[in-house]
Every structure is written in structure tokens, then in C-alpha cells.
Amino acid sequence: MYFRSSSVEIKSAREIDAMREVGRLAGETLSLIGAHVKPGVTTDELNRIAHEDTLKKGARPAPLNYRGSAGDTPFPKSICTSVNEVVCHGIPGPYALKEGDIVNVDITHLYKGFHGDTSATFYVGRKISKKAQLVTEVARRCLDLAIAEVRPGARLGDIGAAIQEFAEPRGCSVVRDFVGHGIGRKFHDEPKVSHVGERGKGLRLKAGMTFTIEPMINTGGWEVEILDDDWTAVTRDGSLSAQFEHTILVTDSGAEILTVRPSKLENSEIFDSYFDSNP
Ligand code: MF3
Ligand code: CO
Ligand code: CO
């Protein structure tokens, strides 16, 4: 199979500066929302706070009224909030978060013509089941390991392989139906960044490429279903799902995370040595 790397944009220095700017703003909003995650808060409330913060920064929430490639139904809210068995694209609403839930918050800003896309899974309260901790910490580590593969000359397959190699031996599965994506002036661009793959296969990375990596990890099988709202993706077997996402730049020597955060993520980065006691 041929991969036309010519269809993948290489950003100029000016474009990279703009991507850094929007990435930082998206990271700030994600941190702010994380601090608001607690039992009793509705996902609509998180949406409202994110929407206002986005506008305050002079940015636009890219999800609002976004139409997927096939979709006729525009996304009705400014962020995605995906609770427990929701894999991605959960729509904020009247649901009040409860102790022990996990919730992924996915933020995409559009600022000065460029997109920054980032998400994290947060713990609601501190009484968190072993399964919820496992899937969340596996997803977090999968993103870190995938980013560590990124450098000029590496292949897209190396990213998917690193994720599978960590998740599957721990009894988790990697979602196939949604992928990371090139990003820039377009929200979803080439290349498609699969979270499963084989080392040494797929597109060869080049400095100046910008794309997201956003592994979705389930405690059960990888199959998903879309609800009647045309957006909400849930695990087919009802098992838990967690996800982390960064927007990444391929640099001359490796990777730069564009969606940097101002500080440690509240209500998420709370089990620091998880894999020391759960190897
Ligand atoms: N932010 C999601 C992603 O990571 C896409 C959300 S599209 C929406 O690609 F319309 F659901 F918001
Ligand atoms: Co994305
Ligand atoms: Co996203």
C-alpha cells in the first residue's frame, strides 16, 4: 500500500507558532474544566464554563455545529463529555456526575485560523473502582508511549503498535473506529492516525507535520455503537472507556506537545505511581 505523504501538510514556522498559541489555549481550558469535575456537577455546566472560557480567550469552540464527514446532524455543544461506557463524542446535558464516574472532556479551540485539540479523562470524587483506575491510567500511559515514538523517519504504525503493546497485555482493548488526525486550518485532516498498527508500516513522519494522537481504551472489547443522537459512541459490551489526546508537532529531533497544560491536571493526575503497584 502506498501512502502519499504529499497529502500531509508540512507547517511553516509561522503556522507552527499559530498552532503553539491555539494549543496552549486549549490546554488551559482543559485544565480549568478538570478543576470543576466533582460529584453533582452536570456535563452541561462543564460545557457552559468551557464555552465562556473559550470566547474569553478570543477563540471559538470548534465542536459547536461541527458536521462529521458522513454526519447530517451538527454537534450541538462546545465540548465533548464522555462518561464511563461512552467512548467519545458524548454530548453535554443534564446528567449530574456521580462519585466514581470517569469522564473524558475533549476541547478543540479555533484561534486565528488554527485548531488545537486535546482531551483528558477525569475522576469524579475519590472512590474510584479498580477497573476505572486501570482503564484511565492505561489510556494515559498509551498516549505518552505513542508520543515517545514520534520523530522524523518513524512510521505511523509505530504509534499504533506502542499503544497495543501496552494496553492489550493489561486486559484492555484499543478502539478501531476512531483515529487521531492531521490538524491545522482544518479540524480533521490527513493523515489518519490509527491507534493500532504494526511497527515499520505506514506513513513516514516528517518534521513540520501536526496531528493528534488520541487513544480510546476499553476494559472490554473494542467494538463501539453510535446512539440515536448520531454522535454518542458507546462500548458495545457496556464496558468502561477512557481517552487522552494531545496535538503533536513532529520536530527535527522528536515530538513537541502543542496542547501543553499550565499545571498538573486536577482530578486526573492523582494516582502518580499507579504502575509501580500495578505493573
Ligand atoms: N475533538 C474530537 C476529536 O478529537 C472531535 C469532536 S467532533 C464533535 O477529534 F463534533 F463531536 F465535537
Ligand atoms: Co482529535
Ligand atoms: Co478531541
mmCIF file of N, CA, C and O in Angstrom, residues 13 18 42 54 75 78 118 123 125 131 140 169 187 199-200 210 216-217 221 224 228 239 254 259 275:
data_model
loop_
_atom_site.group_PDB
_atom_site.id
_atom_site.type_symbol
_atom_site.label_atom_id
_atom_site.label_comp_id
_atom_site.label_asym_id
_atom_site.label_seq_id
_atom_site.Cartn_x
_atom_site.Cartn_y
_atom_site.Cartn_z
ATOM 1 N N ALA A 13 7.131 27.846 9.760
ATOM 2 C CA ALA A 13 7.453 28.352 11.101
ATOM 3 C C ALA A 13 6.318 29.235 11.641
ATOM 4 O O ALA A 13 5.964 29.142 12.819
ATOM 5 N N ALA A 18 1.422 29.647 15.305
ATOM 6 C CA ALA A 18 -0.028 29.762 15.493
ATOM 7 C C ALA A 18 -0.584 28.497 16.151
ATOM 8 O O ALA A 18 -1.468 28.566 17.016
ATOM 9 N N THR A 42 -23.198 18.973 36.494
ATOM 10 C CA THR A 42 -23.732 18.414 35.249
ATOM 11 C C THR A 42 -22.733 18.649 34.116
ATOM 12 O O THR A 42 -21.935 19.591 34.147
ATOM 13 N N THR A 54 -13.571 29.766 26.426
ATOM 14 C CA THR A 54 -13.088 29.773 25.040
ATOM 15 C C THR A 54 -13.295 31.156 24.416
ATOM 16 O O THR A 54 -12.365 31.732 23.830
ATOM 17 N N PHE A 75 -22.981 18.779 15.609
ATOM 18 C CA PHE A 75 -22.742 18.587 17.043
ATOM 19 C C PHE A 75 -23.300 19.805 17.778
ATOM 20 O O PHE A 75 -22.979 20.932 17.441
ATOM 21 N N SER A 78 -20.321 22.713 22.762
ATOM 22 C CA SER A 78 -18.987 23.286 22.549
ATOM 23 C C SER A 78 -17.855 22.348 22.908
ATOM 24 O O SER A 78 -16.705 22.568 22.495
ATOM 25 N N THR A 118 -7.475 18.678 22.344
ATOM 26 C CA THR A 118 -6.879 17.953 23.469
ATOM 27 C C THR A 118 -7.963 17.423 24.393
ATOM 28 O O THR A 118 -9.028 18.040 24.519
ATOM 29 N N TYR A 123 -11.363 11.826 37.103
ATOM 30 C CA TYR A 123 -12.044 11.022 38.124
ATOM 31 C C TYR A 123 -13.048 11.900 38.867
ATOM 32 O O TYR A 123 -12.719 13.026 39.258
ATOM 33 N N GLY A 125 -14.805 12.493 42.147
ATOM 34 C CA GLY A 125 -14.624 12.097 43.531
ATOM 35 C C GLY A 125 -13.378 11.238 43.670
ATOM 36 O O GLY A 125 -12.527 11.191 42.778
ATOM 37 N N LYS A 131 -11.251 -1.030 38.112
ATOM 38 C CA LYS A 131 -11.372 -1.036 36.645
ATOM 39 C C LYS A 131 -11.290 0.361 36.054
ATOM 40 O O LYS A 131 -10.687 0.565 35.000
ATOM 41 N N ARG A 140 -3.800 6.896 29.647
ATOM 42 C CA ARG A 140 -2.841 7.995 29.848
ATOM 43 C C ARG A 140 -1.434 7.554 29.399
ATOM 44 O O ARG A 140 -0.739 8.242 28.658
ATOM 45 N N PRO A 169 -1.765 -6.432 26.841
ATOM 46 C CA PRO A 169 -1.339 -7.337 27.923
ATOM 47 C C PRO A 169 -1.977 -7.013 29.273
ATOM 48 O O PRO A 169 -1.958 -7.848 30.172
ATOM 49 N N PHE A 187 -9.914 21.081 11.052
ATOM 50 C CA PHE A 187 -10.069 20.364 12.322
ATOM 51 C C PHE A 187 -9.599 18.915 12.126
ATOM 52 O O PHE A 187 -8.775 18.403 12.899
ATOM 53 N N ARG A 199 4.733 -2.049 13.679
ATOM 54 C CA ARG A 199 5.982 -1.284 13.605
ATOM 55 C C ARG A 199 6.559 -1.337 12.191
ATOM 56 O O ARG A 199 6.498 -2.363 11.524
ATOM 57 N N GLY A 200 7.105 -0.217 11.750
ATOM 58 C CA GLY A 200 7.754 -0.152 10.437
ATOM 59 C C GLY A 200 6.799 0.012 9.277
ATOM 60 O O GLY A 200 7.222 0.063 8.129
ATOM 61 N N THR A 210 1.726 18.147 11.813
ATOM 62 C CA THR A 210 0.980 18.283 13.066
ATOM 63 C C THR A 210 -0.241 17.368 13.010
ATOM 64 O O THR A 210 -0.972 17.354 12.025
ATOM 65 N N MET A 216 -8.352 5.624 22.483
ATOM 66 C CA MET A 216 -9.523 5.257 23.295
ATOM 67 C C MET A 216 -9.322 3.808 23.705
ATOM 68 O O MET A 216 -9.147 2.930 22.854
ATOM 69 N N ILE A 217 -9.340 3.568 25.020
ATOM 70 C CA ILE A 217 -9.030 2.257 25.592
ATOM 71 C C ILE A 217 -10.248 1.760 26.360
ATOM 72 O O ILE A 217 -10.836 2.521 27.142
ATOM 73 N N GLY A 221 -14.318 -5.313 25.090
ATOM 74 C CA GLY A 221 -13.962 -5.379 23.672
ATOM 75 C C GLY A 221 -13.858 -4.000 23.042
ATOM 76 O O GLY A 221 -14.333 -3.013 23.614
ATOM 77 N N VAL A 224 -17.683 -0.582 19.117
ATOM 78 C CA VAL A 224 -18.472 0.561 19.566
ATOM 79 C C VAL A 224 -19.806 0.610 18.829
ATOM 80 O O VAL A 224 -19.972 -0.018 17.783
ATOM 81 N N ASP A 228 -28.719 6.983 19.038
ATOM 82 C CA ASP A 228 -29.661 7.624 18.106
ATOM 83 C C ASP A 228 -29.448 9.124 17.943
ATOM 84 O O ASP A 228 -29.996 9.726 17.011
ATOM 85 N N SER A 239 -18.698 -1.934 28.614
ATOM 86 C CA SER A 239 -17.504 -1.799 29.457
ATOM 87 C C SER A 239 -17.023 -0.346 29.473
ATOM 88 O O SER A 239 -17.440 0.483 28.655
ATOM 89 N N GLY A 254 12.231 14.977 17.481
ATOM 90 C CA GLY A 254 11.231 14.149 18.167
ATOM 91 C C GLY A 254 9.861 14.753 18.040
ATOM 92 O O GLY A 254 9.409 15.034 16.942
ATOM 93 N N THR A 259 -0.461 21.079 22.837
ATOM 94 C CA THR A 259 -1.549 21.337 23.790
ATOM 95 C C THR A 259 -1.034 21.195 25.231
ATOM 96 O O THR A 259 -1.553 20.385 26.004
ATOM 97 N N PHE A 275 1.443 2.471 38.161
ATOM 98 C CA PHE A 275 2.051 1.274 37.566
ATOM 99 C C PHE A 275 3.201 0.717 38.406
ATOM 100 O O PHE A 275 3.712 -0.343 38.108
#
